[in-house]
Tab-separated table of C-alpha atoms and ligand atoms in Angstrom:
chain	number	residue	atom	x	y	z
P	1	MET	CA	-19.267	7.179	-0.255
P	2	PRO	CA	-19.155	7.419	-4.086
P	3	HIS	CA	-16.704	5.149	-5.901
P	4	LEU	CA	-14.213	7.301	-7.799
P	5	LEU	CA	-13.797	4.666	-10.548
P	6	ASP	CA	-17.534	5.031	-11.117
P	7	ALA	CA	-17.444	8.823	-11.146
P	8	PHE	CA	-15.051	9.678	-13.981
P	9	ASP	CA	-17.948	11.260	-15.909
P	10	THR	CA	-18.944	13.623	-13.120
P	11	LEU	CA	-15.449	14.345	-11.795
P	12	PRO	CA	-14.865	17.452	-13.979
P	13	GLU	CA	-18.056	18.977	-12.556
P	14	TRP	CA	-17.071	18.147	-8.993
P	15	LEU	CA	-13.628	19.679	-9.575
P	16	ALA	CA	-15.205	22.839	-10.993
P	17	ALA	CA	-17.311	23.144	-7.840
P	18	GLN	CA	-14.055	22.986	-5.851
P	19	GLY	CA	-12.653	25.836	-7.936
P	20	GLN	CA	-10.333	23.419	-9.743
P	21	PRO	CA	-9.769	23.193	-13.495
P	22	ALA	CA	-11.729	20.381	-15.112
P	23	TRP	CA	-8.606	18.981	-16.775
P	24	ARG	CA	-7.438	17.696	-13.419
P	25	ALA	CA	-10.020	14.940	-13.872
P	26	LYS	CA	-7.785	13.530	-16.596
P	27	ALA	CA	-4.751	13.817	-14.360
P	28	ILE	CA	-6.503	11.949	-11.549
P	29	ARG	CA	-7.640	9.248	-13.935
P	30	ARG	CA	-4.093	8.959	-15.235
P	31	TRP	CA	-2.739	8.581	-11.708
P	32	LEU	CA	-5.073	5.653	-11.080
P	33	THR	CA	-4.656	3.877	-14.402
P	34	ALA	CA	-1.262	4.528	-16.026
P	35	ALA	CA	0.578	5.505	-12.832
P	36	ARG	CA	-0.988	2.790	-10.632
P	37	ALA	CA	-1.547	5.115	-7.675
P	38	GLU	CA	-3.234	3.273	-4.820
P	39	SER	CA	-4.209	6.310	-2.771
P	40	PHE	CA	-4.853	10.026	-3.092
P	41	ALA	CA	-1.696	10.597	-1.037
P	42	ALA	CA	0.339	9.205	-3.946
P	43	MET	CA	-1.008	11.872	-6.349
P	44	THR	CA	1.848	14.198	-5.531
P	45	ASP	CA	1.194	16.880	-8.132
P	46	LEU	CA	-2.238	17.675	-6.645
P	47	SER	CA	-2.385	20.219	-3.842
P	48	LYS	CA	-2.711	18.872	-0.306
P	49	GLY	CA	-6.088	20.590	-0.038
P	50	LEU	CA	-7.423	18.903	-3.169
P	51	ARG	CA	-6.123	15.521	-2.041
P	52	ALA	CA	-7.895	15.952	1.296
P	53	ALA	CA	-11.128	17.001	-0.436
P	54	LEU	CA	-10.961	13.963	-2.735
P	55	GLU	CA	-10.288	11.724	0.238
P	56	ALA	CA	-13.327	13.107	2.052
P	57	GLU	CA	-15.594	12.712	-0.981
P	58	PHE	CA	-14.573	9.522	-2.800
P	59	GLN	CA	-13.268	6.058	-2.213
P	60	ILE	CA	-10.882	4.584	-4.779
P	61	TRP	CA	-11.294	0.931	-3.820
P	62	THR	CA	-14.587	-0.760	-3.006
P	63	THR	CA	-13.363	-4.356	-3.173
P	64	SER	CA	-11.072	-6.370	-0.971
P	65	ILE	CA	-9.026	-9.360	-2.059
P	66	ALA	CA	-10.671	-12.354	-0.390
P	67	LYS	CA	-8.301	-14.813	-2.026
P	68	HIS	CA	-5.293	-14.604	-4.312
P	69	THR	CA	-3.978	-17.734	-6.003
P	70	ARG	CA	-1.072	-18.217	-8.345
P	71	ALA	CA	-0.462	-21.276	-10.539
P	72	ASP	CA	2.899	-22.594	-11.754
P	73	ASP	CA	2.184	-21.277	-15.249
P	74	GLY	CA	1.974	-17.706	-13.936
P	75	THR	CA	-1.827	-17.525	-14.015
P	76	GLU	CA	-3.134	-15.522	-11.084
P	77	LYS	CA	-6.682	-15.381	-9.886
P	78	LEU	CA	-8.323	-12.912	-7.554
P	79	LEU	CA	-11.501	-13.543	-5.640
P	80	LEU	CA	-12.773	-10.057	-4.893
P	81	GLU	CA	-15.267	-9.264	-2.190
P	82	LEU	CA	-17.545	-6.368	-3.132
P	83	HIS	CA	-18.897	-3.728	-0.753
P	84	ASP	CA	-22.080	-5.764	-0.231
P	85	GLY	CA	-20.248	-8.992	0.569
P	86	GLN	CA	-20.848	-10.515	-2.891
P	87	ARG	CA	-17.870	-12.160	-4.536
P	88	ILE	CA	-16.559	-12.131	-8.088
P	89	GLU	CA	-13.506	-13.493	-9.813
P	90	CYS	CA	-10.973	-12.170	-12.262
P	91	VAL	CA	-7.868	-13.751	-13.742
P	92	LEU	CA	-4.476	-12.665	-15.132
P	93	LEU	CA	-3.066	-14.963	-17.821
P	94	ARG	CA	0.606	-14.691	-18.706
P	95	GLU	CA	2.086	-15.639	-22.037
P	96	GLN	CA	4.815	-18.182	-21.403
P	97	GLY	CA	8.108	-18.936	-23.058
P	98	PRO	CA	11.306	-17.219	-24.143
P	99	GLY	CA	10.994	-13.453	-24.482
P	100	ALA	CA	7.596	-13.461	-22.852
P	101	GLU	CA	8.540	-10.952	-20.202
P	102	GLY	CA	8.787	-7.204	-19.971
P	103	ALA	CA	7.210	-4.567	-22.190
P	104	GLY	CA	5.276	-6.090	-25.062
P	105	ALA	CA	4.587	-9.409	-23.321
P	106	ARG	CA	1.053	-10.696	-23.657
P	107	ARG	CA	-0.792	-10.168	-20.394
P	108	THR	CA	-4.460	-11.034	-20.770
P	109	VAL	CA	-7.084	-10.408	-18.146
P	110	CYS	CA	-10.381	-12.218	-17.888
P	111	ILE	CA	-12.971	-10.123	-16.077
P	112	SER	CA	-16.492	-10.587	-14.753
P	113	SER	CA	-19.510	-8.513	-15.738
P	114	GLN	CA	-22.128	-9.664	-13.207
P	115	VAL	CA	-22.407	-11.380	-9.837
P	116	GLY	CA	-23.705	-14.801	-10.867
P	117	CYS	CA	-25.430	-15.215	-14.218
P	118	ALA	CA	-29.007	-15.565	-15.415
P	119	MET	CA	-28.271	-17.589	-18.563
P	120	GLY	CA	-28.320	-20.960	-16.781
P	121	CYS	CA	-25.877	-22.886	-19.012
P	122	VAL	CA	-26.103	-26.293	-17.366
P	123	PHE	CA	-22.370	-27.037	-17.218
P	124	CYS	CA	-21.245	-23.625	-15.903
P	125	ALA	CA	-20.472	-22.877	-12.258
P	126	SER	CA	-21.292	-19.162	-12.510
P	127	GLY	CA	-24.998	-19.501	-13.113
P	128	LEU	CA	-25.833	-22.276	-10.670
P	129	ASP	CA	-27.509	-19.843	-8.297
P	130	GLY	CA	-28.787	-17.382	-10.891
P	131	VAL	CA	-27.821	-13.738	-11.193
P	132	VAL	CA	-27.495	-11.564	-8.105
P	133	ARG	CA	-26.784	-8.208	-9.721
P	134	ASN	CA	-24.943	-6.310	-12.421
P	135	LEU	CA	-21.462	-5.041	-11.657
P	136	THR	CA	-21.024	-1.271	-11.764
P	137	THR	CA	-18.666	0.394	-14.227
P	138	GLY	CA	-16.354	1.119	-11.292
P	139	GLU	CA	-16.323	-2.517	-10.185
P	140	ILE	CA	-15.410	-3.593	-13.717
P	141	ILE	CA	-12.563	-1.037	-13.873
P	142	GLU	CA	-11.418	-2.045	-10.397
P	143	GLN	CA	-10.831	-5.599	-11.606
P	144	LEU	CA	-8.495	-4.239	-14.299
P	145	LEU	CA	-6.563	-2.129	-11.799
P	146	ARG	CA	-6.283	-4.930	-9.233
P	147	LEU	CA	-4.913	-7.267	-11.904
P	148	GLN	CA	-2.569	-4.621	-13.328
P	149	ALA	CA	-1.140	-4.192	-9.819
P	150	LEU	CA	0.091	-7.802	-10.010
P	151	LEU	CA	2.410	-6.926	-12.900
P	152	PRO	CA	5.945	-5.552	-12.560
P	153	ALA	CA	6.290	-1.872	-13.541
P	154	ASP	CA	7.666	-2.677	-17.010
P	155	GLU	CA	4.709	-4.865	-17.992
P	156	ARG	CA	1.214	-3.761	-18.906
P	157	LEU	CA	-2.138	-5.345	-19.527
P	158	SER	CA	-2.326	-6.139	-23.236
P	159	HIS	CA	-5.644	-7.938	-23.778
P	160	ILE	CA	-9.055	-8.095	-22.123
P	161	VAL	CA	-11.511	-10.944	-22.440
P	162	VAL	CA	-14.912	-10.409	-20.870
P	163	MET	CA	-15.343	-14.113	-20.181
P	164	GLY	CA	-15.543	-14.250	-16.410
P	165	MET	CA	-18.753	-14.483	-14.447
P	166	GLY	CA	-21.936	-13.154	-15.964
P	167	GLU	CA	-23.399	-12.308	-19.348
P	168	PRO	CA	-21.694	-9.113	-20.554
P	169	LEU	CA	-24.384	-8.306	-23.103
P	170	ALA	CA	-26.933	-8.228	-20.277
P	171	ASN	CA	-24.909	-5.426	-18.646
P	172	LEU	CA	-23.755	-3.343	-21.635
P	173	ASP	CA	-24.674	-0.004	-20.057
P	174	ARG	CA	-22.025	-0.474	-17.391
P	175	LEU	CA	-19.537	-2.498	-19.404
P	176	LEU	CA	-19.117	-0.051	-22.306
P	177	PRO	CA	-17.911	2.906	-20.193
P	178	ALA	CA	-15.468	0.577	-18.402
P	179	LEU	CA	-14.067	-0.596	-21.754
P	180	ALA	CA	-13.779	3.031	-22.888
P	181	THR	CA	-11.634	3.725	-19.807
P	182	ALA	CA	-9.540	0.645	-20.601
P	183	GLN	CA	-8.762	2.082	-24.037
P	184	ASP	CA	-7.799	5.592	-22.931
P	185	PRO	CA	-4.343	6.129	-24.480
P	186	ASP	CA	-3.299	8.158	-21.413
P	187	GLY	CA	-4.453	5.349	-19.141
P	188	LEU	CA	-4.339	1.597	-19.601
P	189	GLY	CA	-4.127	2.098	-23.372
P	190	ILE	CA	-5.542	-1.293	-24.330
P	191	SER	CA	-6.450	-1.241	-28.008
P	192	GLN	CA	-10.052	-2.069	-28.862
P	193	ARG	CA	-8.684	-4.734	-31.195
P	194	ARG	CA	-7.418	-6.551	-28.142
P	195	ILE	CA	-10.728	-6.589	-26.306
P	196	THR	CA	-13.089	-9.551	-26.694
P	197	ILE	CA	-16.629	-9.778	-25.408
P	198	SER	CA	-17.980	-13.290	-24.994
P	199	THR	CA	-21.729	-13.799	-25.125
P	200	VAL	CA	-24.234	-16.589	-24.918
P	201	GLY	CA	-25.776	-14.879	-27.982
P	202	LEU	CA	-28.478	-12.280	-27.251
P	203	PRO	CA	-29.503	-10.892	-30.679
P	204	PRO	CA	-30.953	-7.496	-29.601
P	205	ALA	CA	-27.828	-6.722	-27.562
P	206	ILE	CA	-25.525	-7.924	-30.368
P	207	ASP	CA	-27.393	-5.553	-32.698
P	208	ARG	CA	-27.009	-2.694	-30.247
P	209	LEU	CA	-23.263	-3.344	-30.088
P	210	ALA	CA	-23.147	-3.494	-33.899
P	211	VAL	CA	-24.765	-0.069	-34.136
P	212	GLU	CA	-23.067	1.698	-31.231
P	213	HIS	CA	-19.645	0.061	-30.869
P	214	PRO	CA	-18.743	-2.354	-33.653
P	215	VAL	CA	-15.116	-2.236	-32.536
P	216	TYR	CA	-14.665	-5.179	-30.204
P	217	ASN	CA	-14.047	-8.816	-30.978
P	218	LEU	CA	-17.210	-10.809	-30.444
P	219	ALA	CA	-17.116	-14.412	-29.262
P	220	VAL	CA	-20.408	-16.290	-29.382
P	221	SER	CA	-20.808	-19.358	-27.177
P	222	LEU	CA	-22.458	-22.042	-29.319
P	223	HIS	CA	-21.722	-25.401	-27.643
P	224	ALA	CA	-24.088	-27.202	-30.017
P	225	ALA	CA	-25.029	-26.863	-33.677
P	226	ASP	CA	-28.659	-27.946	-33.431
P	227	ASP	CA	-31.447	-26.323	-31.461
P	228	GLU	CA	-32.497	-29.421	-29.576
P	229	LEU	CA	-29.071	-29.996	-27.990
P	230	ARG	CA	-28.265	-26.295	-27.605
P	231	THR	CA	-31.465	-25.697	-25.686
P	232	ARG	CA	-30.521	-28.548	-23.331
P	233	LEU	CA	-27.079	-27.035	-22.687
P	234	VAL	CA	-27.895	-23.334	-22.974
P	235	PRO	CA	-31.521	-22.934	-21.840
P	236	VAL	CA	-31.924	-19.346	-23.107
P	237	ASN	CA	-31.616	-20.807	-26.589
P	238	LYS	CA	-35.208	-22.030	-26.370
P	239	ALA	CA	-36.606	-18.531	-26.836
P	240	ILE	CA	-33.944	-17.428	-29.332
P	241	GLY	CA	-32.869	-20.293	-31.583
P	242	LEU	CA	-29.593	-20.832	-33.410
P	243	ALA	CA	-30.731	-19.258	-36.670
P	244	GLU	CA	-31.300	-15.916	-34.902
P	245	VAL	CA	-27.987	-16.149	-33.046
P	246	MET	CA	-26.059	-16.831	-36.266
P	247	ALA	CA	-27.894	-14.048	-38.125
P	248	ALA	CA	-27.086	-11.535	-35.362
P	249	ALA	CA	-23.436	-12.670	-35.354
P	250	ASP	CA	-23.335	-12.121	-39.132
P	251	ARG	CA	-24.743	-8.623	-38.760
P	252	TYR	CA	-22.054	-7.852	-36.175
P	253	TRP	CA	-19.407	-9.188	-38.539
P	254	GLU	CA	-20.707	-6.950	-41.334
P	255	ALA	CA	-20.745	-3.902	-39.072
P	256	SER	CA	-17.353	-4.512	-37.473
P	257	GLY	CA	-15.321	-6.242	-40.159
P	258	ARG	CA	-13.777	-8.269	-37.322
P	259	ARG	CA	-13.525	-12.013	-37.632
P	260	LEU	CA	-16.084	-13.745	-35.432
P	261	THR	CA	-15.180	-16.310	-32.823
P	262	PHE	CA	-17.494	-19.150	-31.860
P	263	GLU	CA	-16.883	-20.938	-28.594
P	264	TYR	CA	-17.658	-24.604	-28.195
P	265	VAL	CA	-17.242	-26.248	-24.803
P	266	LEU	CA	-16.517	-29.898	-25.465
P	267	LEU	CA	-18.476	-32.086	-23.050
P	268	GLY	CA	-17.587	-35.778	-22.976
P	269	LYS	CA	-20.222	-38.003	-24.694
P	270	LEU	CA	-22.613	-35.076	-25.035
P	271	ASN	CA	-21.547	-32.823	-27.896
P	272	ASP	CA	-18.201	-34.341	-28.949
P	273	SER	CA	-19.131	-37.055	-31.498
P	274	PRO	CA	-18.205	-37.001	-35.224
P	275	GLU	CA	-21.870	-36.197	-36.002
P	276	HIS	CA	-21.665	-33.158	-33.745
P	277	ALA	CA	-18.490	-32.043	-35.509
P	278	HIS	CA	-20.088	-32.428	-38.954
P	279	SER	CA	-23.161	-30.572	-37.834
P	280	LEU	CA	-20.964	-27.703	-36.557
P	281	VAL	CA	-19.173	-27.588	-39.904
P	282	SER	CA	-22.459	-27.245	-41.722
P	283	LEU	CA	-23.797	-24.631	-39.306
P	284	LEU	CA	-20.675	-22.519	-39.931
P	285	GLY	CA	-21.246	-22.944	-43.651
P	286	GLY	CA	-17.937	-21.509	-44.801
P	287	ARG	CA	-17.964	-18.395	-42.587
P	288	ALA	CA	-14.417	-17.116	-42.076
P	289	ALA	CA	-14.762	-17.567	-38.331
P	290	LEU	CA	-12.529	-18.942	-35.626
P	291	VAL	CA	-13.825	-21.803	-33.524
P	292	ASN	CA	-12.506	-21.810	-30.001
P	293	VAL	CA	-12.838	-25.331	-28.640
P	294	ILE	CA	-12.762	-25.420	-24.839
P	295	PRO	CA	-12.399	-28.850	-23.248
P	296	TYR	CA	-14.846	-28.893	-20.331
P	297	ASN	CA	-13.369	-27.954	-16.986
P	298	SER	CA	-15.149	-30.126	-14.464
P	299	VAL	CA	-17.246	-28.407	-11.845
P	300	ALA	CA	-17.760	-30.140	-8.510
P	301	GLY	CA	-21.280	-31.508	-8.210
P	302	LEU	CA	-22.131	-31.303	-11.909
P	303	PRO	CA	-22.659	-34.518	-13.883
P	304	PHE	CA	-20.524	-33.630	-16.914
P	305	GLU	CA	-17.329	-35.235	-18.119
P	306	GLU	CA	-14.225	-33.963	-19.782
P	307	PRO	CA	-13.909	-35.336	-23.342
P	308	THR	CA	-11.420	-38.163	-23.836
P	309	GLN	CA	-8.318	-37.307	-25.806
P	310	THR	CA	-9.415	-39.572	-28.665
P	311	ASP	CA	-12.851	-37.979	-28.927
P	312	ARG	CA	-11.386	-34.521	-28.718
P	313	GLU	CA	-8.791	-35.166	-31.435
P	314	ARG	CA	-11.389	-36.749	-33.716
P	315	PHE	CA	-13.691	-33.767	-33.248
P	316	LEU	CA	-10.887	-31.319	-34.028
P	317	ASP	CA	-9.692	-33.323	-37.052
P	318	ILE	CA	-13.146	-33.185	-38.636
P	319	LEU	CA	-13.294	-29.414	-38.207
P	320	ARG	CA	-9.772	-28.924	-39.558
P	321	GLU	CA	-10.320	-31.221	-42.523
P	322	ALA	CA	-13.381	-29.162	-43.410
P	323	GLY	CA	-11.200	-26.063	-43.478
P	324	VAL	CA	-12.499	-24.571	-40.234
P	325	ASN	CA	-10.072	-22.375	-38.318
P	326	VAL	CA	-9.778	-24.026	-34.931
P	327	HIS	CA	-8.128	-22.980	-31.735
P	328	VAL	CA	-8.046	-25.223	-28.690
P	329	ARG	CA	-7.993	-23.310	-25.471
P	330	ARG	CA	-5.057	-24.499	-23.458
P	331	ARG	CA	-5.765	-25.226	-19.854
P	332	LYS	CA	-4.274	-22.479	-17.800
P	333	GLY	CA	-4.428	-22.294	-14.082
P	334	ALA	CA	-6.522	-25.464	-13.882
P	335	ARG	CA	-5.072	-26.242	-10.477
P	336	ILE	CA	-6.230	-22.934	-9.064
P	337	ASP	CA	-9.771	-23.446	-10.394
P	338	ALA	CA	-9.323	-20.617	-12.859
P	339	ALA	CA	-12.414	-21.563	-14.847
P	340	CYS	CA	-15.112	-19.002	-14.292
P	341	GLY	CA	-17.247	-19.239	-11.222
P	342	GLN	CA	-15.319	-22.085	-9.666
P	343	LEU	CA	-13.356	-20.254	-7.016
P	344	ARG	CA	-16.392	-18.303	-5.890
P	345	ARG	CA	-18.296	-21.541	-5.424
P	346	LEU	CA	-15.488	-23.184	-3.525
P	347	ALA	CA	-15.377	-20.179	-1.234
P	348	VAL	CA	-19.139	-20.232	-0.835
P	349	THR	CA	-19.126	-23.950	-0.051
P	350	ALA	CA	-16.257	-23.560	2.396
P	351	SER	CA	-17.724	-20.649	4.326
X	1	SAH	N1	-21.849	-15.457	-20.569
X	1	SAH	C1	-20.808	-15.346	-21.542
X	1	SAH	C2	-19.411	-15.118	-20.964
X	1	SAH	C3	-18.982	-15.872	-19.748
X	1	SAH	S1	-18.618	-17.594	-19.910
X	1	SAH	C4	-20.837	-16.546	-22.480
X	1	SAH	O1	-21.690	-17.406	-22.321
X	1	SAH	O2	-20.040	-16.580	-23.412
X	1	SAH	C5	-17.201	-17.727	-20.953
X	1	SAH	C6	-17.100	-19.072	-21.666
X	1	SAH	O3	-16.742	-20.115	-20.723
X	1	SAH	C7	-18.414	-19.501	-22.291
X	1	SAH	O4	-18.177	-20.029	-23.574
X	1	SAH	C8	-18.874	-20.588	-21.323
X	1	SAH	O5	-19.802	-21.448	-21.910
X	1	SAH	C9	-17.565	-21.245	-20.941
X	1	SAH	N2	-17.622	-22.093	-19.748
X	1	SAH	C10	-18.424	-21.951	-18.675
X	1	SAH	N3	-18.199	-22.941	-17.782
X	1	SAH	C11	-17.240	-23.728	-18.303
X	1	SAH	C12	-16.594	-24.931	-17.845
X	1	SAH	N4	-16.878	-25.482	-16.679
X	1	SAH	N5	-15.650	-25.476	-18.644
X	1	SAH	C13	-15.331	-24.893	-19.828
X	1	SAH	N6	-15.899	-23.768	-20.295
X	1	SAH	C14	-16.863	-23.195	-19.544
């Protein structure tokens, strides 16, 4: 049965064939996104006949919640089982502190773009078994709706980071329509300025995004500032090289006018020395970029260490003293294995 969240493009045509006005497609989409309807029965302004026809033709949900965990800091993580038994993860991150509730509160979701990942970054849980398949547009939208359903009625999703499982730039054809749905002002209404796509750095796909949709924030995962080390950590670098990645990032910056983010996972005794920090400073060469430093989240079975506090602080100090804009990603939901790919692996190991 077709997935309705994957059929928004063809819905007007289907409605016309039912003798219905095409604008009802918008109304149905609004029911699912802004109004959080969970079934056709809830779409009370549609005729009973139309609801029955929709019910017979489409399914709204293709995933089931295999596991739902909630951490003390309000982070919630869903392990979703797809129609073919594959599993993906998505996470809701809540801003904490006084006034951080109700309308206007920051509610960020981290979503997956693929089952598994082909990039093979050696420290990452998602790619340990390679890529299984791309997610469909509907499966990407379904993650947003499942996470939105965790919020009280007066709160809405405010930000999206495509930083879950998979390489989003290897699945742009399905991701872009899902992000367009996320922005619909009559639907989830998430501004494009609040959507970030994180990539290992695939220059042709970055260029495509720069030409077609230079509207999102781009985060490029560097993890090393020289080719020898980066190729060890991020094997796809071998065929690409840092110079190409940086040049593509610059072209995206020129096209979008949005400040670039570079991600750097800090791995104890591997890429966290003062020399590594200096080499990152020189690679950045005065670009007005933000560096997002992510202390490594250990993955069971992998031989990497978290950086010590001293090494981490020294690394950050060198960047800051050189005038680099640095942000350290706070650990959220560490106790529920909220780092990408971890919950899926635990579930795989346990079953
Ligand atoms: N494939 C994309 C997006 C998914 S990964 C990319 O490479 O950017 C999102 C970020 O989490 C990447 O920077 C990735 O390197 C990082 N990451 C993966 N595993 C991690 C771990 N165990 N600890 C900390 N960061 C990790």
